[in-house]
GROMACS .gro file of C-alpha atoms in nm:
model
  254
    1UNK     CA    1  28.529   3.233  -0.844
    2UNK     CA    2  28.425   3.126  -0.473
    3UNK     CA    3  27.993   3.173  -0.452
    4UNK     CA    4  27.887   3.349  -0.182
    5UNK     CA    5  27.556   3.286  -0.064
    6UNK     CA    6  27.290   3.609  -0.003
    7UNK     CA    7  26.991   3.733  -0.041
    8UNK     CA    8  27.044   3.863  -0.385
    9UNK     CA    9  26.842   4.108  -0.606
   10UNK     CA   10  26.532   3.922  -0.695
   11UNK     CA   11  26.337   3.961  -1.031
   12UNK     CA   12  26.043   4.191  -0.982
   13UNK     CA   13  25.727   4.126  -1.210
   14UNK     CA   14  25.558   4.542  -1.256
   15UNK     CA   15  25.363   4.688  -1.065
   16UNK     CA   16  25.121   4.980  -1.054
   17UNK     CA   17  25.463   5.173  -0.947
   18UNK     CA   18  25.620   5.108  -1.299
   19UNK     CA   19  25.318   5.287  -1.470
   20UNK     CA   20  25.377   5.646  -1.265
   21UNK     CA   21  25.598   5.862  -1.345
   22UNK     CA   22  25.993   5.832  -1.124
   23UNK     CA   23  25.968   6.148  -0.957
   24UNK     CA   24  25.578   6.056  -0.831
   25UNK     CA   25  25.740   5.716  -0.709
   26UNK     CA   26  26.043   5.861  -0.522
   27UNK     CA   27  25.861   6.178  -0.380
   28UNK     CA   28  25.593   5.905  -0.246
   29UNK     CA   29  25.854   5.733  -0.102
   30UNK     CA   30  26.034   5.973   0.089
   31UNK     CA   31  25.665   6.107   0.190
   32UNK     CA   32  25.605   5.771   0.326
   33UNK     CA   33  25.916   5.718   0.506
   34UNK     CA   34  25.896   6.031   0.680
   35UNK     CA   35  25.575   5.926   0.803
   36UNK     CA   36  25.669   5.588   0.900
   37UNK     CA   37  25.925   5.722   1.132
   38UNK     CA   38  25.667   5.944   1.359
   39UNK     CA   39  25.299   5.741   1.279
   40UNK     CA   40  25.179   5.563   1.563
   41UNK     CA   41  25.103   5.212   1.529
   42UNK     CA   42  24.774   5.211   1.316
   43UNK     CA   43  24.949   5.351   1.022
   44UNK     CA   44  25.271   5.176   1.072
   45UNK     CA   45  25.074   4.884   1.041
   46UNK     CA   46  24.872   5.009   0.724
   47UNK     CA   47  25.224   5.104   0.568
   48UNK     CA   48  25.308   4.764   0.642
   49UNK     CA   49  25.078   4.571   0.505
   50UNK     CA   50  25.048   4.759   0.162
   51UNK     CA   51  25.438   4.766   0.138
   52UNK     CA   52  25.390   4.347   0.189
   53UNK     CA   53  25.136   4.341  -0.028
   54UNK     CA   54  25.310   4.538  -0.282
   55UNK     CA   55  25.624   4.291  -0.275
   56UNK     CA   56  25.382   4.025  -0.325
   57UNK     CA   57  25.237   4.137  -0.578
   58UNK     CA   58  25.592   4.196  -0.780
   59UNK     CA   59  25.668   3.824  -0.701
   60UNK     CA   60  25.876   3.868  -0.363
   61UNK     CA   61  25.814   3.517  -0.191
   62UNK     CA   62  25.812   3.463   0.218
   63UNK     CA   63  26.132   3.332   0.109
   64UNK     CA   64  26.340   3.563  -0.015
   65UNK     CA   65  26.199   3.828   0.209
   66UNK     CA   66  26.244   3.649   0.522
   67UNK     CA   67  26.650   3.600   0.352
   68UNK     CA   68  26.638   3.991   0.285
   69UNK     CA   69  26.561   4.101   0.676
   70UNK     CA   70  26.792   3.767   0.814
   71UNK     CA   71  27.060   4.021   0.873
   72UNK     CA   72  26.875   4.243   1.023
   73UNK     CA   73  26.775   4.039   1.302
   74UNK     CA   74  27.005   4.118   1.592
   75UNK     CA   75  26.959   4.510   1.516
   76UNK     CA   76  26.605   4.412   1.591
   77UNK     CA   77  26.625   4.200   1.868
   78UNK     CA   78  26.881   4.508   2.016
   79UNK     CA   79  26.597   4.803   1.941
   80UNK     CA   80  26.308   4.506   2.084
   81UNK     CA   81  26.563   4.471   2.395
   82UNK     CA   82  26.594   4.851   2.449
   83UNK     CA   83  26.228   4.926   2.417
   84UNK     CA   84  26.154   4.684   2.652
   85UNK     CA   85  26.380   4.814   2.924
   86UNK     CA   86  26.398   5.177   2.921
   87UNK     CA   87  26.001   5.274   2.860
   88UNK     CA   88  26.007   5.433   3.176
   89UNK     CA   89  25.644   5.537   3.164
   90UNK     CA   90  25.539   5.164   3.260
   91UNK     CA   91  25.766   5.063   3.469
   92UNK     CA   92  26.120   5.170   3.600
   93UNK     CA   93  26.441   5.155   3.394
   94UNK     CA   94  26.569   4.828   3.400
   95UNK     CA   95  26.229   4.653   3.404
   96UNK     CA   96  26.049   4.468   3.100
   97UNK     CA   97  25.676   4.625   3.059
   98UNK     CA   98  25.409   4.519   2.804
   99UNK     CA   99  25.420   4.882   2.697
  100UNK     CA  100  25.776   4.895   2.645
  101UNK     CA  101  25.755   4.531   2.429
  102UNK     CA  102  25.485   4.733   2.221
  103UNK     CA  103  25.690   5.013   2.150
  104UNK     CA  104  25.964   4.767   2.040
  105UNK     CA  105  25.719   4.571   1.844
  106UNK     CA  106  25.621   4.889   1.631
  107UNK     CA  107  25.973   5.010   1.631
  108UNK     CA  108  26.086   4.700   1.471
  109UNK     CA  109  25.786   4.703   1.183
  110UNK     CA  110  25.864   5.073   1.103
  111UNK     CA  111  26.236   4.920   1.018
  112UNK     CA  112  26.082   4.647   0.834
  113UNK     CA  113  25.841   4.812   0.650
  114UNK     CA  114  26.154   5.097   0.587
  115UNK     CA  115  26.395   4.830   0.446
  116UNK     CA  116  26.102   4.655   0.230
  117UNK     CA  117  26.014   4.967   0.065
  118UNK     CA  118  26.384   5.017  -0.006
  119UNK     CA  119  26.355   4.733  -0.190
  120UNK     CA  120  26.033   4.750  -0.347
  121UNK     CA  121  26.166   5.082  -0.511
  122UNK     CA  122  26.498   4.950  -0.600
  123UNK     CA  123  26.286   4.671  -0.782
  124UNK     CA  124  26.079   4.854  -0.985
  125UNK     CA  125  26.326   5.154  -1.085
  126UNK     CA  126  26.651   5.114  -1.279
  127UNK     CA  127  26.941   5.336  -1.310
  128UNK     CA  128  26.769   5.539  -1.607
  129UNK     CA  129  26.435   5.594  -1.401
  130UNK     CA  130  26.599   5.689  -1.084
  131UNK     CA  131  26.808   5.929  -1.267
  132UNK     CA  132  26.476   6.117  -1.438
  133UNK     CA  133  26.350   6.090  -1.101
  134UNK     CA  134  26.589   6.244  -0.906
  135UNK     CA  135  26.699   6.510  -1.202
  136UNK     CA  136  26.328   6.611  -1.190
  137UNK     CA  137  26.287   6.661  -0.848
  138UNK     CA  138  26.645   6.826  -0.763
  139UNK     CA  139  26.622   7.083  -1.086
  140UNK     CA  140  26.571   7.392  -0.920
  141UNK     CA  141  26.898   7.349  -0.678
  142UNK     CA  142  27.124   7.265  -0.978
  143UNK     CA  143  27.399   7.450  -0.930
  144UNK     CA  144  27.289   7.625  -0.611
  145UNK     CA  145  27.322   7.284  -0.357
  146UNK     CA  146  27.322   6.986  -0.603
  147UNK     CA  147  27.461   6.967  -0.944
  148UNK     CA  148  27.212   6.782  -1.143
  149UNK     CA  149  27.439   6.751  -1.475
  150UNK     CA  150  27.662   6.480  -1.284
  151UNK     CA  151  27.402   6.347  -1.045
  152UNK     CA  152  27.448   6.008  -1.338
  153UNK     CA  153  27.773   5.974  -1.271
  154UNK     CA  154  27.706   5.963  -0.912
  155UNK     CA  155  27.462   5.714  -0.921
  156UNK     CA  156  27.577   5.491  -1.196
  157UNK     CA  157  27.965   5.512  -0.974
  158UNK     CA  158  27.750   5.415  -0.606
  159UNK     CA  159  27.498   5.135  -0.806
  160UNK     CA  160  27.751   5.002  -0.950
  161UNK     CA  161  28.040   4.985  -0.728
  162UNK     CA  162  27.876   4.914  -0.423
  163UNK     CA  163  27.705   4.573  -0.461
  164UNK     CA  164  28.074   4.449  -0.586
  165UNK     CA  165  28.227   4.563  -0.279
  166UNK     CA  166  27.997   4.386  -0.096
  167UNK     CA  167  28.013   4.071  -0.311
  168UNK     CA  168  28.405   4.104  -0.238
  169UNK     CA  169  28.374   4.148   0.141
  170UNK     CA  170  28.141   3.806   0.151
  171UNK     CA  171  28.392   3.619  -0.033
  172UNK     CA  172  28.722   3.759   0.163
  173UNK     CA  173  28.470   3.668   0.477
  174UNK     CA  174  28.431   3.292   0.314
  175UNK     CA  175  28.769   3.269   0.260
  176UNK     CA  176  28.875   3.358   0.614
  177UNK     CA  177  28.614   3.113   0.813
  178UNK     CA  178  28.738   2.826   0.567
  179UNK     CA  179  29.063   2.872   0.647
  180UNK     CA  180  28.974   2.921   1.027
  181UNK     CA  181  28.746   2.612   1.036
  182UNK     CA  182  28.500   2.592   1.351
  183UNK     CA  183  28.712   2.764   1.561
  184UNK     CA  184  28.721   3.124   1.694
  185UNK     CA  185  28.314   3.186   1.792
  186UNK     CA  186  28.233   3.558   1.812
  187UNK     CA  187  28.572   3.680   1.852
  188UNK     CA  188  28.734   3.502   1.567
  189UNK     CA  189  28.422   3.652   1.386
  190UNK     CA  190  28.471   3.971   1.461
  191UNK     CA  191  28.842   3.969   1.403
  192UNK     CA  192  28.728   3.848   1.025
  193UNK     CA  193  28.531   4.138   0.965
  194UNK     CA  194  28.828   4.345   1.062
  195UNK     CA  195  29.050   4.183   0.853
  196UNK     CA  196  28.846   4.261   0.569
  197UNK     CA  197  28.836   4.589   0.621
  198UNK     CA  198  29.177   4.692   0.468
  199UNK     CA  199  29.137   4.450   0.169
  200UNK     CA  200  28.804   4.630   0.048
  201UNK     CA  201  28.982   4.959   0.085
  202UNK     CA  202  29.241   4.861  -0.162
  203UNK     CA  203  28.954   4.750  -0.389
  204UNK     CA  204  28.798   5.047  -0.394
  205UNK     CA  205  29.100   5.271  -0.389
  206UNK     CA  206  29.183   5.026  -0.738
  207UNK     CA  207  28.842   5.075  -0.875
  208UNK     CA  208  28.876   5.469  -0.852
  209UNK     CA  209  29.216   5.447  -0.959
  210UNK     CA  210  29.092   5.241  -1.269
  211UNK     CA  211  28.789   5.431  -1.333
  212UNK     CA  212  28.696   5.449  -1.689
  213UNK     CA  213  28.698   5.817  -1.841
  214UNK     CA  214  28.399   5.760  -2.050
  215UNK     CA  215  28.207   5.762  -1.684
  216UNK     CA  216  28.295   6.125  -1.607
  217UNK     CA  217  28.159   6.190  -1.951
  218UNK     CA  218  27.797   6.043  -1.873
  219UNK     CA  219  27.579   6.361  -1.763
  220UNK     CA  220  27.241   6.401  -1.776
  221UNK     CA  221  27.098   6.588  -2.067
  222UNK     CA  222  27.094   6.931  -2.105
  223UNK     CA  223  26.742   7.096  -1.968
  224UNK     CA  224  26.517   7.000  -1.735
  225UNK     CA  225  26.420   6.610  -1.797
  226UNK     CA  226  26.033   6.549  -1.851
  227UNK     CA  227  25.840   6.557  -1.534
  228UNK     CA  228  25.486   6.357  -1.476
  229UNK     CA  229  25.157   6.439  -1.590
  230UNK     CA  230  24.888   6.685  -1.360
  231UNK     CA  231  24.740   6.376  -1.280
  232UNK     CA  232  25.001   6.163  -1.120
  233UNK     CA  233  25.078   6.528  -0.943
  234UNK     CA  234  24.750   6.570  -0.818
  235UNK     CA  235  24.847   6.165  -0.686
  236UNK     CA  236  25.132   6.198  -0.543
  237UNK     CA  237  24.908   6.576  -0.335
  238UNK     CA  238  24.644   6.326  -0.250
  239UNK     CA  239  24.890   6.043  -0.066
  240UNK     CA  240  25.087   6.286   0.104
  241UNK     CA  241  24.748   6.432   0.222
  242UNK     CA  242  24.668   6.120   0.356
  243UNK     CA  243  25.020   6.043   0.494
  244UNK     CA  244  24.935   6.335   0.716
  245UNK     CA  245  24.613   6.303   0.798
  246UNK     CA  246  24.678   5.947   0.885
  247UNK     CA  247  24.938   6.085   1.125
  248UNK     CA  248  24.709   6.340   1.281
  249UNK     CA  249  24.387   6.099   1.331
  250UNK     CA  250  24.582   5.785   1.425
  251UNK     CA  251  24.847   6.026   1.659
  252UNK     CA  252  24.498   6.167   1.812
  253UNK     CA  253  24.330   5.795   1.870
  254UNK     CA  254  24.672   5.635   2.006
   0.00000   0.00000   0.00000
């Protein structure tokens, strides 16, 4: 078996999030990624500095989350470049501004802080948890818009399947630039990823064909699954209050 090198899933030691109740942690979630996406900078940098401290807390080194954005870096330097040119309202198109590198600045933490809390919740929740979660919160549209009973199948088929693929695309990637040596530079690079495209088809087209039937079997249990406590309820009330009033007072002082 060829190792690929990556980021990886690192251990995560628990944190306060492990104590509250799934739902509470994925409804505070969302809340806080909708409110990343329109705060101004004040709360994108409060955001970021508890998700960091968060991750540091659960054991997430410089390290590993410096290898976790690493491929996220020309996305950013692409949004930092557009920012930078197009903010109009300090200088004309086509011209870098200071206003335009601050927009890019924030624009860049919001995705940071977005991708961190991605995996500070993927960390701390495993299938089982995400699946009383989710069951909890999307009860009353089972069988209107989502059906709940094989929302496990549907997660245990993407957590599963996914990470393999990508495993598989890294080594069909390895095995191409080994072959190709030094040669080819961006082109020959982006022919690779082309290449691979078909291959990882065919896997997954093989993995559904090979599916085992005791999957489609898994459901969730019958009933609605056991939600939190009033007090992690009257939590989760209290940050989303504060989501939005952090929006309002930090939109009004920007």
């Amino acid at each position: 078996m060829m190792p690929v090198s990556g980021p990886g899933p690192a251990r995560l030691r628990p944190t306060v999030l492990r104590r509250l109740h799934p739902a509470v942690v994925l409804a505070g979630a969302c809340a806080a990624a909708a409110a990343l996406l329109v705060a101004p900078w004040p709360l994108v940098a409060v955001l970021c500095a508890l998700t960091g401290g968060l991750l540091a807390r659960a054991g997430w080194g410089r390290r590993h989350v410096t290898r976790l954005l690493k491929p996220w870096l020309p996305v950013a330097l692409l949004v930092l470049a557009v920012h930078l040119l197009t903010t109009t309202s300090a200088a004309p198109l086509g011209h870098p501004s200071l206003q335009g590198a601050q927009n890019g600045t924030v624009a860049v933490a919001r995705l940071a802080c977005l991708l961190g809390g991605l995996a500070l919740v993927q960390g701390q929740l495993g299938i089982d948890a995400l699946l009383a979660g989710w069951s909890w919160l999307l009860w009353p549209l089972d069988g209107k818009i989502v059906p709940v009973q094989d929302l496990s199948l549907v997660l245990t088929v993407a957590v599963g399947t996914a990470p393999r693929v990508m495993d598989e695309g890294r080594r069909l990637l390895q095995a191409q630039r080994l072959r190709r040596g030094r040669r080819g530079g961006l082109l020959g690079r982006s022919r690779d990823r082309l290449w691979v495209a078909a291959p990882l088809l065919e896997e997954l087209a093989r993995r559904t064909e090979t599916l085992s039937l005791t999957l489609r079997a898994r459901h969730a249990p019958a009933g609605r699954p056991a939600g939190p406590g009033k007090g992690q309820l009257l939590l989760l009330m209290v940050w989303v209050a504060a989501l939005v009033a952090g929006v309002v007072v930090a939109g009004g002082g920007a």
